[in-house]
Short mmCIF file of C-alpha atoms and ligand atoms in Angstrom, two decimals:
data_model
loop_
_atom_site.label_atom_id
_atom_site.label_comp_id
_atom_site.label_asym_id
_atom_site.label_seq_id
_atom_site.Cartn_x
_atom_site.Cartn_y
_atom_site.Cartn_z
CA MET A 1 -30.02 -13.83 4.18
CA GLU A 2 -26.68 -13.74 1.90
CA LYS A 3 -25.94 -11.07 -0.66
CA GLN A 4 -26.96 -12.01 -4.28
CA ILE A 5 -26.43 -8.92 -6.31
CA PHE A 6 -26.11 -9.37 -10.18
CA ARG A 7 -24.65 -5.99 -11.03
CA ASN A 8 -24.32 -4.88 -14.48
CA PHE A 9 -21.32 -3.14 -14.61
CA THR A 10 -21.54 0.19 -15.87
CA LYS A 11 -18.79 3.10 -17.01
CA LYS A 12 -20.26 5.04 -14.13
CA LEU A 13 -19.15 2.47 -11.72
CA ALA A 14 -15.85 2.16 -13.55
CA ALA A 15 -15.35 5.62 -13.05
CA LYS A 16 -16.04 5.48 -9.36
CA LEU A 17 -13.61 2.15 -8.76
CA LEU A 18 -10.71 3.68 -11.04
CA PRO A 19 -7.84 3.90 -8.40
CA ALA A 20 -7.02 7.50 -7.84
CA ARG A 21 -3.38 8.12 -8.29
CA ASP A 22 -1.21 10.64 -5.95
CA PRO A 23 0.29 13.40 -8.14
CA ASP A 24 3.27 12.61 -6.14
CA GLY A 25 3.80 9.23 -5.85
CA HIS A 26 6.73 7.34 -7.07
CA LYS A 27 6.87 4.05 -8.98
CA GLY A 28 6.81 2.09 -5.50
CA ASP A 29 3.53 3.70 -4.59
CA PHE A 30 2.16 2.17 -7.73
CA GLY A 31 2.43 -1.52 -7.09
CA ARG A 32 5.10 -3.86 -7.72
CA VAL A 33 4.05 -6.94 -9.35
CA SER A 34 5.16 -10.08 -10.78
CA ILE A 35 4.57 -12.89 -13.49
CA THR A 36 5.67 -16.39 -13.25
CA GLY A 37 5.16 -18.10 -16.62
CA GLY A 38 6.10 -18.87 -20.34
CA SER A 39 7.40 -22.44 -21.94
CA VAL A 40 8.66 -22.97 -25.07
CA GLY A 41 5.90 -22.84 -27.37
CA PHE A 42 4.33 -20.10 -25.44
CA THR A 43 6.44 -17.23 -25.42
CA GLY A 44 3.77 -14.66 -26.27
CA ALA A 45 1.38 -15.32 -23.14
CA PRO A 46 3.85 -14.11 -20.27
CA VAL A 47 4.88 -10.81 -22.79
CA LEU A 48 1.01 -10.05 -23.21
CA ALA A 49 0.16 -10.65 -19.18
CA ALA A 50 3.03 -8.36 -18.71
CA TYR A 51 1.75 -5.23 -20.94
CA GLY A 52 -1.66 -5.86 -19.53
CA ALA A 53 -0.01 -5.30 -16.22
CA ALA A 54 2.14 -2.35 -17.05
CA ARG A 55 -0.39 -0.28 -19.30
CA SER A 56 -3.15 -0.41 -16.36
CA GLY A 57 -0.81 1.67 -14.43
CA SER A 58 1.95 -0.74 -12.06
CA GLY A 59 4.86 1.15 -10.86
CA LEU A 60 7.13 -1.83 -11.54
CA VAL A 61 6.29 -5.22 -13.67
CA PHE A 62 8.88 -8.15 -13.18
CA LEU A 63 8.46 -11.39 -15.49
CA GLY A 64 10.15 -14.53 -14.75
CA VAL A 65 10.14 -17.01 -17.34
CA PRO A 66 11.76 -20.41 -17.90
CA GLU A 67 15.83 -19.51 -19.23
CA PRO A 68 15.43 -21.46 -22.72
CA ILE A 69 12.76 -18.48 -23.54
CA TYR A 70 14.07 -15.90 -21.89
CA PRO A 71 16.33 -14.48 -24.90
CA ILE A 72 13.02 -14.35 -26.77
CA VAL A 73 10.57 -12.70 -24.20
CA ALA A 74 13.41 -10.13 -22.92
CA GLY A 75 13.68 -9.21 -26.83
CA HIS A 76 10.17 -8.03 -26.03
CA CYS A 77 10.18 -6.33 -22.95
CA LEU A 78 11.31 -2.44 -22.49
CA GLU A 79 9.75 -1.40 -19.55
CA VAL A 80 8.86 -4.86 -18.01
CA MET A 81 11.69 -6.68 -16.36
CA PRO A 82 12.38 -10.06 -17.51
CA SER A 83 14.55 -12.87 -15.44
CA PRO A 84 15.68 -15.91 -16.58
CA LEU A 85 14.38 -19.05 -14.13
CA PRO A 86 15.78 -22.69 -13.64
CA ALA A 87 14.46 -24.85 -16.49
CA ALA A 88 13.65 -28.49 -17.41
CA ARG A 89 12.17 -29.79 -21.06
CA GLY A 90 11.41 -25.98 -22.05
CA LYS A 91 9.63 -25.18 -18.78
CA ILE A 92 10.16 -23.80 -15.30
CA SER A 93 11.88 -26.65 -13.18
CA LYS A 94 10.94 -27.60 -9.40
CA ASP A 95 14.58 -25.34 -9.17
CA ALA A 96 12.73 -22.36 -9.58
CA PHE A 97 11.01 -22.57 -6.21
CA PHE A 98 13.03 -20.14 -4.02
CA PRO A 99 13.69 -17.48 -6.82
CA ILE A 100 10.09 -17.43 -7.90
CA LEU A 101 9.21 -17.14 -3.86
CA GLU A 102 11.56 -14.40 -3.08
CA ARG A 103 10.21 -12.30 -5.82
CA LEU A 104 6.75 -12.99 -4.94
CA ASN A 105 7.29 -12.02 -1.41
CA GLY A 106 8.80 -8.51 -2.66
CA CYS A 107 5.55 -7.99 -4.52
CA ASP A 108 2.50 -6.51 -3.82
CA ALA A 109 0.66 -9.18 -6.16
CA GLY A 110 1.84 -11.96 -8.47
CA LEU A 111 0.19 -13.88 -11.44
CA LEU A 112 0.91 -17.45 -11.94
CA GLY A 113 0.15 -19.41 -15.24
CA PRO A 114 0.27 -17.71 -18.57
CA GLY A 115 2.01 -20.05 -21.30
CA LEU A 116 3.19 -22.11 -17.70
CA GLY A 117 2.68 -25.70 -19.80
CA ARG A 118 1.75 -28.41 -17.85
CA SER A 119 3.83 -31.02 -15.85
CA GLN A 120 3.69 -32.90 -12.72
CA ASP A 121 6.52 -30.98 -11.43
CA LEU A 122 4.94 -27.67 -12.42
CA SER A 123 1.64 -28.74 -10.40
CA LYS A 124 3.96 -29.48 -7.56
CA LEU A 125 5.80 -26.29 -7.32
CA MET A 126 2.69 -24.11 -7.95
CA SER A 127 0.83 -25.81 -5.04
CA LYS A 128 4.29 -25.07 -3.02
CA ILE A 129 4.07 -21.54 -3.86
CA LEU A 130 0.45 -21.03 -3.01
CA GLU A 131 1.22 -22.51 0.32
CA GLU A 132 4.28 -20.56 1.01
CA THR A 133 3.63 -17.15 -0.02
CA GLU A 134 1.47 -14.67 1.50
CA THR A 135 1.25 -12.32 -1.39
CA PRO A 136 -2.16 -11.84 -3.11
CA LEU A 137 -2.19 -14.05 -6.04
CA VAL A 138 -4.29 -14.24 -9.41
CA ILE A 139 -4.07 -17.69 -10.82
CA ASP A 140 -4.81 -18.05 -14.81
CA ALA A 141 -4.31 -20.36 -17.75
CA ASP A 142 -2.12 -23.26 -16.64
CA GLY A 143 -1.68 -22.54 -13.40
CA LEU A 144 -5.40 -23.45 -12.41
CA TYR A 145 -4.25 -26.58 -14.25
CA ALA A 146 -1.59 -26.94 -11.50
CA ILE A 147 -3.68 -26.76 -8.90
CA LYS A 148 -7.15 -28.27 -9.90
CA ASP A 149 -6.47 -31.50 -8.03
CA ARG A 150 -5.24 -29.36 -4.96
CA ARG A 151 -8.11 -26.59 -4.62
CA GLU A 152 -8.29 -27.10 -0.64
CA LEU A 153 -5.01 -24.93 -0.85
CA LEU A 154 -7.45 -22.38 -1.87
CA GLN A 155 -9.53 -22.85 1.19
CA LYS A 156 -6.63 -22.62 3.45
CA ARG A 157 -5.40 -19.64 1.78
CA ALA A 158 -8.98 -17.98 2.74
CA GLU A 159 -8.74 -18.97 6.40
CA ARG A 160 -5.33 -17.18 6.62
CA GLY A 161 -6.85 -13.94 5.19
CA LEU A 162 -4.94 -14.38 1.90
CA LEU A 163 -6.24 -13.02 -1.32
CA THR A 164 -6.65 -15.49 -4.41
CA ILE A 165 -8.38 -14.55 -7.37
CA LEU A 166 -8.68 -17.18 -10.38
CA THR A 167 -9.68 -16.31 -13.58
CA PRO A 168 -10.79 -19.73 -15.60
CA HIS A 169 -12.77 -19.82 -18.97
CA GLU A 170 -15.69 -22.29 -19.06
CA GLY A 171 -13.33 -25.23 -19.92
CA GLU A 172 -10.81 -24.45 -17.28
CA PHE A 173 -13.79 -23.96 -14.63
CA ARG A 174 -15.19 -27.41 -15.32
CA TYR A 175 -11.55 -29.22 -15.00
CA LEU A 176 -11.64 -27.18 -11.77
CA SER A 177 -14.64 -29.11 -10.74
CA GLY A 178 -16.93 -26.10 -11.16
CA ASP A 179 -20.68 -27.27 -11.86
CA LEU A 180 -22.05 -24.94 -14.62
CA ALA A 181 -25.35 -26.60 -14.58
CA PRO A 182 -27.05 -23.49 -12.26
CA GLY A 183 -26.24 -21.22 -14.62
CA ARG A 184 -22.94 -18.86 -14.75
CA GLU A 185 -23.57 -16.26 -12.12
CA ALA A 186 -24.73 -18.96 -9.45
CA ALA A 187 -21.95 -21.41 -10.49
CA ALA A 188 -19.33 -18.75 -10.38
CA LEU A 189 -20.95 -17.80 -6.95
CA ASP A 190 -20.77 -21.33 -5.53
CA PHE A 191 -17.50 -21.86 -6.14
CA ALA A 192 -16.46 -18.45 -4.75
CA LYS A 193 -17.80 -19.20 -1.66
CA GLU A 194 -16.60 -22.84 -1.56
CA TYR A 195 -13.16 -22.05 -1.64
CA GLY A 196 -13.05 -18.35 -0.24
CA CYS A 197 -11.69 -16.78 -3.62
CA ILE A 198 -12.74 -14.21 -6.32
CA LEU A 199 -13.90 -16.32 -9.37
CA VAL A 200 -13.35 -14.27 -12.73
CA LEU A 201 -15.30 -16.50 -15.36
CA LYS A 202 -14.60 -15.72 -18.24
CA GLY A 203 -16.76 -15.37 -21.81
CA PRO A 204 -19.30 -13.16 -23.25
CA GLU A 205 -20.64 -11.41 -20.05
CA THR A 206 -17.80 -11.94 -17.72
CA VAL A 207 -18.82 -12.80 -14.26
CA THR A 208 -16.73 -11.53 -11.12
CA ALA A 209 -17.90 -13.45 -8.04
CA LEU A 210 -16.95 -12.76 -4.37
CA PRO A 211 -17.24 -14.92 -1.77
CA ASP A 212 -19.39 -12.52 0.02
CA GLY A 213 -22.18 -13.88 -2.35
CA SER A 214 -21.78 -10.55 -4.38
CA CYS A 215 -21.15 -10.77 -8.09
CA TYR A 216 -20.58 -8.20 -11.45
CA VAL A 217 -21.55 -9.02 -15.03
CA ASN A 218 -19.66 -7.55 -17.25
CA THR A 219 -21.18 -5.07 -20.12
CA THR A 220 -18.01 -4.79 -22.32
CA GLY A 221 -16.16 -6.64 -25.47
CA ASN A 222 -16.86 -8.53 -28.39
CA ASN A 223 -16.24 -11.80 -30.38
CA GLY A 224 -12.93 -10.02 -32.00
CA MET A 225 -11.60 -10.65 -28.65
CA ALA A 226 -12.30 -14.48 -29.39
CA LYS A 227 -8.29 -15.19 -30.01
CA GLY A 228 -5.66 -16.85 -28.23
CA GLY A 229 -3.53 -14.10 -25.78
CA SER A 230 -6.93 -11.87 -24.96
CA GLY A 231 -7.20 -14.23 -21.58
CA ASP A 232 -3.24 -13.45 -21.01
CA VAL A 233 -3.85 -9.60 -21.33
CA LEU A 234 -6.69 -9.82 -18.85
CA GLY A 235 -4.61 -11.75 -15.99
CA GLY A 236 -2.23 -8.93 -16.48
CA MET A 237 -4.81 -6.24 -15.83
CA ILE A 238 -6.15 -7.62 -13.03
CA LEU A 239 -2.76 -7.95 -11.53
CA GLY A 240 -1.84 -4.71 -12.56
CA LEU A 241 -5.24 -3.23 -10.77
CA LEU A 242 -4.47 -5.38 -7.82
CA GLY A 243 -1.00 -4.26 -7.20
CA GLN A 244 -2.01 -0.78 -7.15
CA LEU A 245 -4.85 -1.38 -4.67
CA VAL A 246 -2.12 -3.60 -2.41
CA ALA A 247 0.19 -0.80 -2.45
CA SER A 248 -2.26 1.99 -1.80
CA LYS A 249 -3.60 0.13 1.20
CA ARG A 250 0.39 -0.04 2.24
CA SER A 251 1.39 3.22 1.98
CA ALA A 252 -2.08 4.77 3.74
CA GLU A 253 -1.47 2.51 6.88
CA ALA A 254 2.03 2.41 7.75
CA ASP A 255 1.83 -0.67 10.13
CA THR A 256 -0.68 -2.91 7.28
CA ASP A 257 0.06 -6.22 6.72
CA LYS A 258 -0.38 -6.47 3.38
CA ALA A 259 -1.39 -10.26 3.42
CA GLN A 260 -4.34 -10.00 5.50
CA PHE A 261 -7.86 -9.01 3.22
CA SER A 262 -10.68 -8.07 5.73
CA LYS A 263 -14.01 -8.63 4.26
CA ALA A 264 -13.93 -5.18 3.10
CA GLY A 265 -10.47 -5.61 1.73
CA ILE A 266 -11.95 -8.59 -0.28
CA SER A 267 -14.86 -6.63 -1.52
CA GLU A 268 -12.60 -3.64 -2.50
CA ALA A 269 -10.36 -6.47 -4.52
CA GLY A 270 -13.71 -7.46 -5.95
CA GLY A 271 -14.09 -3.99 -7.36
CA ILE A 272 -11.00 -3.53 -8.70
CA THR A 273 -11.16 -7.06 -10.58
CA ALA A 274 -14.39 -6.54 -12.13
CA LEU A 275 -13.23 -2.97 -13.29
CA ALA A 276 -9.89 -4.58 -14.95
CA VAL A 277 -12.65 -7.14 -16.83
CA TYR A 278 -14.74 -4.14 -17.99
CA LEU A 279 -11.66 -2.11 -19.09
CA HIS A 280 -10.50 -5.33 -20.84
CA GLY A 281 -13.55 -5.09 -22.45
CA LEU A 282 -13.72 -1.56 -23.51
CA ALA A 283 -10.28 -1.79 -24.83
CA GLY A 284 -11.20 -4.69 -26.96
CA ASP A 285 -14.40 -2.65 -28.41
CA ILE A 286 -12.26 0.51 -28.97
CA ALA A 287 -9.83 -1.87 -30.97
CA CYS A 288 -13.01 -3.55 -33.04
CA LYS A 289 -14.16 -0.32 -33.71
CA GLU A 290 -10.65 0.62 -35.28
CA LEU A 291 -9.83 -2.55 -36.82
CA GLY A 292 -12.91 -4.79 -37.19
CA GLU A 293 -13.41 -7.86 -35.20
CA TYR A 294 -11.51 -10.52 -37.35
CA GLY A 295 -8.45 -8.66 -37.63
CA MET A 296 -8.05 -7.01 -34.37
CA LEU A 297 -5.36 -8.94 -32.08
CA PRO A 298 -4.90 -9.32 -28.16
CA SER A 299 -2.00 -7.37 -28.82
CA ASP A 300 -4.01 -4.36 -30.52
CA LEU A 301 -6.19 -4.97 -27.13
CA ALA A 302 -3.07 -4.46 -24.81
CA ALA A 303 -2.35 -1.44 -26.86
CA ARG A 304 -5.87 0.21 -26.44
CA ILE A 305 -5.92 0.00 -22.88
CA PRO A 306 -4.86 3.36 -22.29
CA ALA A 307 -7.63 4.57 -24.04
CA ALA A 308 -10.17 2.53 -22.30
CA ILE A 309 -8.96 4.05 -19.00
CA LEU A 310 -8.83 7.82 -20.52
CA GLU A 311 -13.04 7.10 -21.64
CA VAL A 312 -13.40 6.35 -17.87
CA GLN A 313 -11.50 9.01 -16.80
CA LYS A 314 -13.82 11.46 -19.06
CA ASN A 315 -16.66 9.86 -17.21
CA GLN A 316 -14.70 10.41 -14.01
CA SER A 317 -15.06 14.46 -14.74
CA GLN A 318 -18.78 14.55 -16.03
CA HIS A 319 -19.99 12.66 -12.76
CA PHE A 320 -17.72 13.57 -9.85
N1 LIG B 401 0.37 -16.65 -27.36
C1 LIG B 401 0.52 -17.30 -26.62
O1 LIG B 401 1.67 -17.67 -25.91
C2 LIG B 401 -0.62 -17.86 -26.11
C3 LIG B 401 -0.79 -18.85 -24.91
N2 LIG B 401 -1.50 -19.43 -24.75
C4 LIG B 401 -1.36 -20.32 -23.50
O2 LIG B 401 -1.77 -21.44 -23.78
C5 LIG B 401 -1.85 -22.45 -22.61
C6 LIG B 401 -3.14 -22.92 -22.67
O3 LIG B 401 -4.67 -22.17 -22.96
P1 LIG B 401 -5.86 -22.59 -23.07
O4 LIG B 401 -6.87 -21.84 -22.53
O5 LIG B 401 -5.38 -22.46 -24.74
O6 LIG B 401 -5.93 -24.22 -22.44
P2 LIG B 401 -6.76 -25.16 -23.47
O7 LIG B 401 -7.17 -24.59 -24.85
O8 LIG B 401 -6.34 -26.49 -23.23
O9 LIG B 401 -8.08 -24.90 -22.77
C7 LIG B 401 -8.59 -25.83 -21.71
C8 LIG B 401 -9.83 -26.59 -22.14
O10 LIG B 401 -11.13 -25.98 -22.17
C9 LIG B 401 -11.61 -25.68 -23.32
N3 LIG B 401 -11.55 -24.11 -23.68
C10 LIG B 401 -10.92 -23.67 -24.35
N4 LIG B 401 -11.34 -22.31 -24.31
C11 LIG B 401 -12.75 -22.24 -23.76
C12 LIG B 401 -13.97 -21.64 -23.86
N5 LIG B 401 -13.64 -19.92 -23.35
N6 LIG B 401 -15.02 -21.59 -23.33
C13 LIG B 401 -15.30 -22.97 -22.94
N7 LIG B 401 -14.01 -24.11 -23.15
C14 LIG B 401 -13.24 -23.51 -23.58
C15 LIG B 401 -10.46 -26.64 -24.30
O11 LIG B 401 -11.42 -27.36 -25.27
C16 LIG B 401 -9.83 -27.25 -23.44
O12 LIG B 401 -10.89 -28.57 -23.38
C17 LIG B 401 -2.17 -21.77 -21.23
O13 LIG B 401 -0.76 -21.41 -20.41
C18 LIG B 401 -2.34 -19.77 -22.48
O14 LIG B 401 -2.10 -19.16 -21.26
C19 LIG B 401 -3.17 -19.15 -25.13
O15 LIG B 401 -3.53 -18.34 -24.11
C20 LIG B 401 -2.84 -18.91 -26.22
C21 LIG B 401 -1.93 -17.52 -26.76
N1 LIG B 402 -17.65 -13.46 -27.96
C1 LIG B 402 -16.99 -13.09 -26.72
N2 LIG B 402 -17.31 -11.58 -26.41
C2 LIG B 402 -17.07 -10.75 -25.55
N3 LIG B 402 -15.63 -11.20 -24.70
C3 LIG B 402 -15.30 -12.39 -25.07
C4 LIG B 402 -15.86 -12.83 -26.25
N4 LIG B 402 -15.03 -14.12 -26.39
C5 LIG B 402 -13.59 -14.31 -25.86
N5 LIG B 402 -14.00 -12.88 -24.82
C6 LIG B 402 -13.05 -12.74 -23.56
O1 LIG B 402 -11.59 -12.87 -24.23
C7 LIG B 402 -11.21 -13.48 -23.23
C8 LIG B 402 -10.75 -14.73 -23.45
O2 LIG B 402 -9.85 -15.58 -22.80
P1 LIG B 402 -9.59 -17.49 -22.84
O3 LIG B 402 -10.80 -17.34 -22.92
O4 LIG B 402 -8.42 -17.24 -21.65
O5 LIG B 402 -8.35 -17.26 -24.09
P2 LIG B 402 -6.89 -16.98 -23.98
O6 LIG B 402 -6.04 -17.61 -22.64
O7 LIG B 402 -6.11 -18.12 -25.22
O8 LIG B 402 -6.36 -15.93 -24.51
C9 LIG B 402 -11.63 -13.34 -22.16
O9 LIG B 402 -11.79 -12.26 -21.25
C10 LIG B 402 -13.28 -13.53 -23.01
O10 LIG B 402 -14.14 -12.60 -21.54
#
């Protein structure tokens, strides 16, 4: 009988899953991560994602955006390292394939999609990247739209032992052909099993489903987060924590192939993903207490990720 665990994610579990930080660690030990996104009109999404990753403990965060928005994005980046990518009509163009691939291949994890925009060329470009890179990937927002008709690429990555995490809200889940009729948990699990990916179905009580049939149901968050940009912060947080997981495996076993995710590895990645969802909601709850659900912004949430992590760390010292 397959596993079907509907576990409410608690602070105690968060404390257990929060990755330990080596006191002697350097930035390379805490994950190099890459974000690809942005377009004219969507300049905030990639920056919010980048700060979601940076505030979650990433050692190095790279951000690739189309050349026309590069000066705006760079003006919002201090710790994050932005670079301009070839563009056409305000969006990343197909000529960006090699620079994106090269950057991804040098990283522990990549995020594709925040503010990317939509076009046939972008769908082809994203599909080619999914086929070519072995780096673990988080796909969000317009990245999901880009691959909606090429979902077999997810199964192919899974067959090669490559990790892919998808983060749709219910609207995005529907156009990925997800069927919500059986209920959110069952729907997320069906999709994760069919495509061999980790599926984060966002909303109140976000569900993180794993292909092995287990899933986590989140317990944090509030309606002050129902504002454009909150999801972008979450994509970055998942990326940041995933990068740390991959980097820790890389340093623990010198000969580990970062591309291969065993069953145990996927289970760990699922735990880290659910942890990111929990911390994202907790940061939102802290922002809500201070600012209220009307006025709090996704950038306020991103600024409170450190407070959320500290609250979980306090629980670590109480229980372990
Ligand atoms: N500051 C920024 O630069 C922002 C950029 N954003 C970017 O805008 C692009 C479009 O993203 P959107 O999510 O707005 O795409 P859409 O608004 O096109 O959403 C896709 C579909 O889902 C429906 N939908 C939206 N949210 C839903 C929910 N929570 N539950 C059920 N159905 C829902 C919509 O009605 C639509 O049919 C993305 O690339 C995203 O990253 C947004 O995140 C907003 C902020
Ligand atoms: N009412 C709510 N309660 C708890 N969390 C919410 C609520 N509304 C939205 N969220 C969270 O906020 C985020 C919204 O992401 P998303 O729908 O992708 O929007 P966007 O990409 O525009 O930021 C998700 O993580 C979701 O779980």
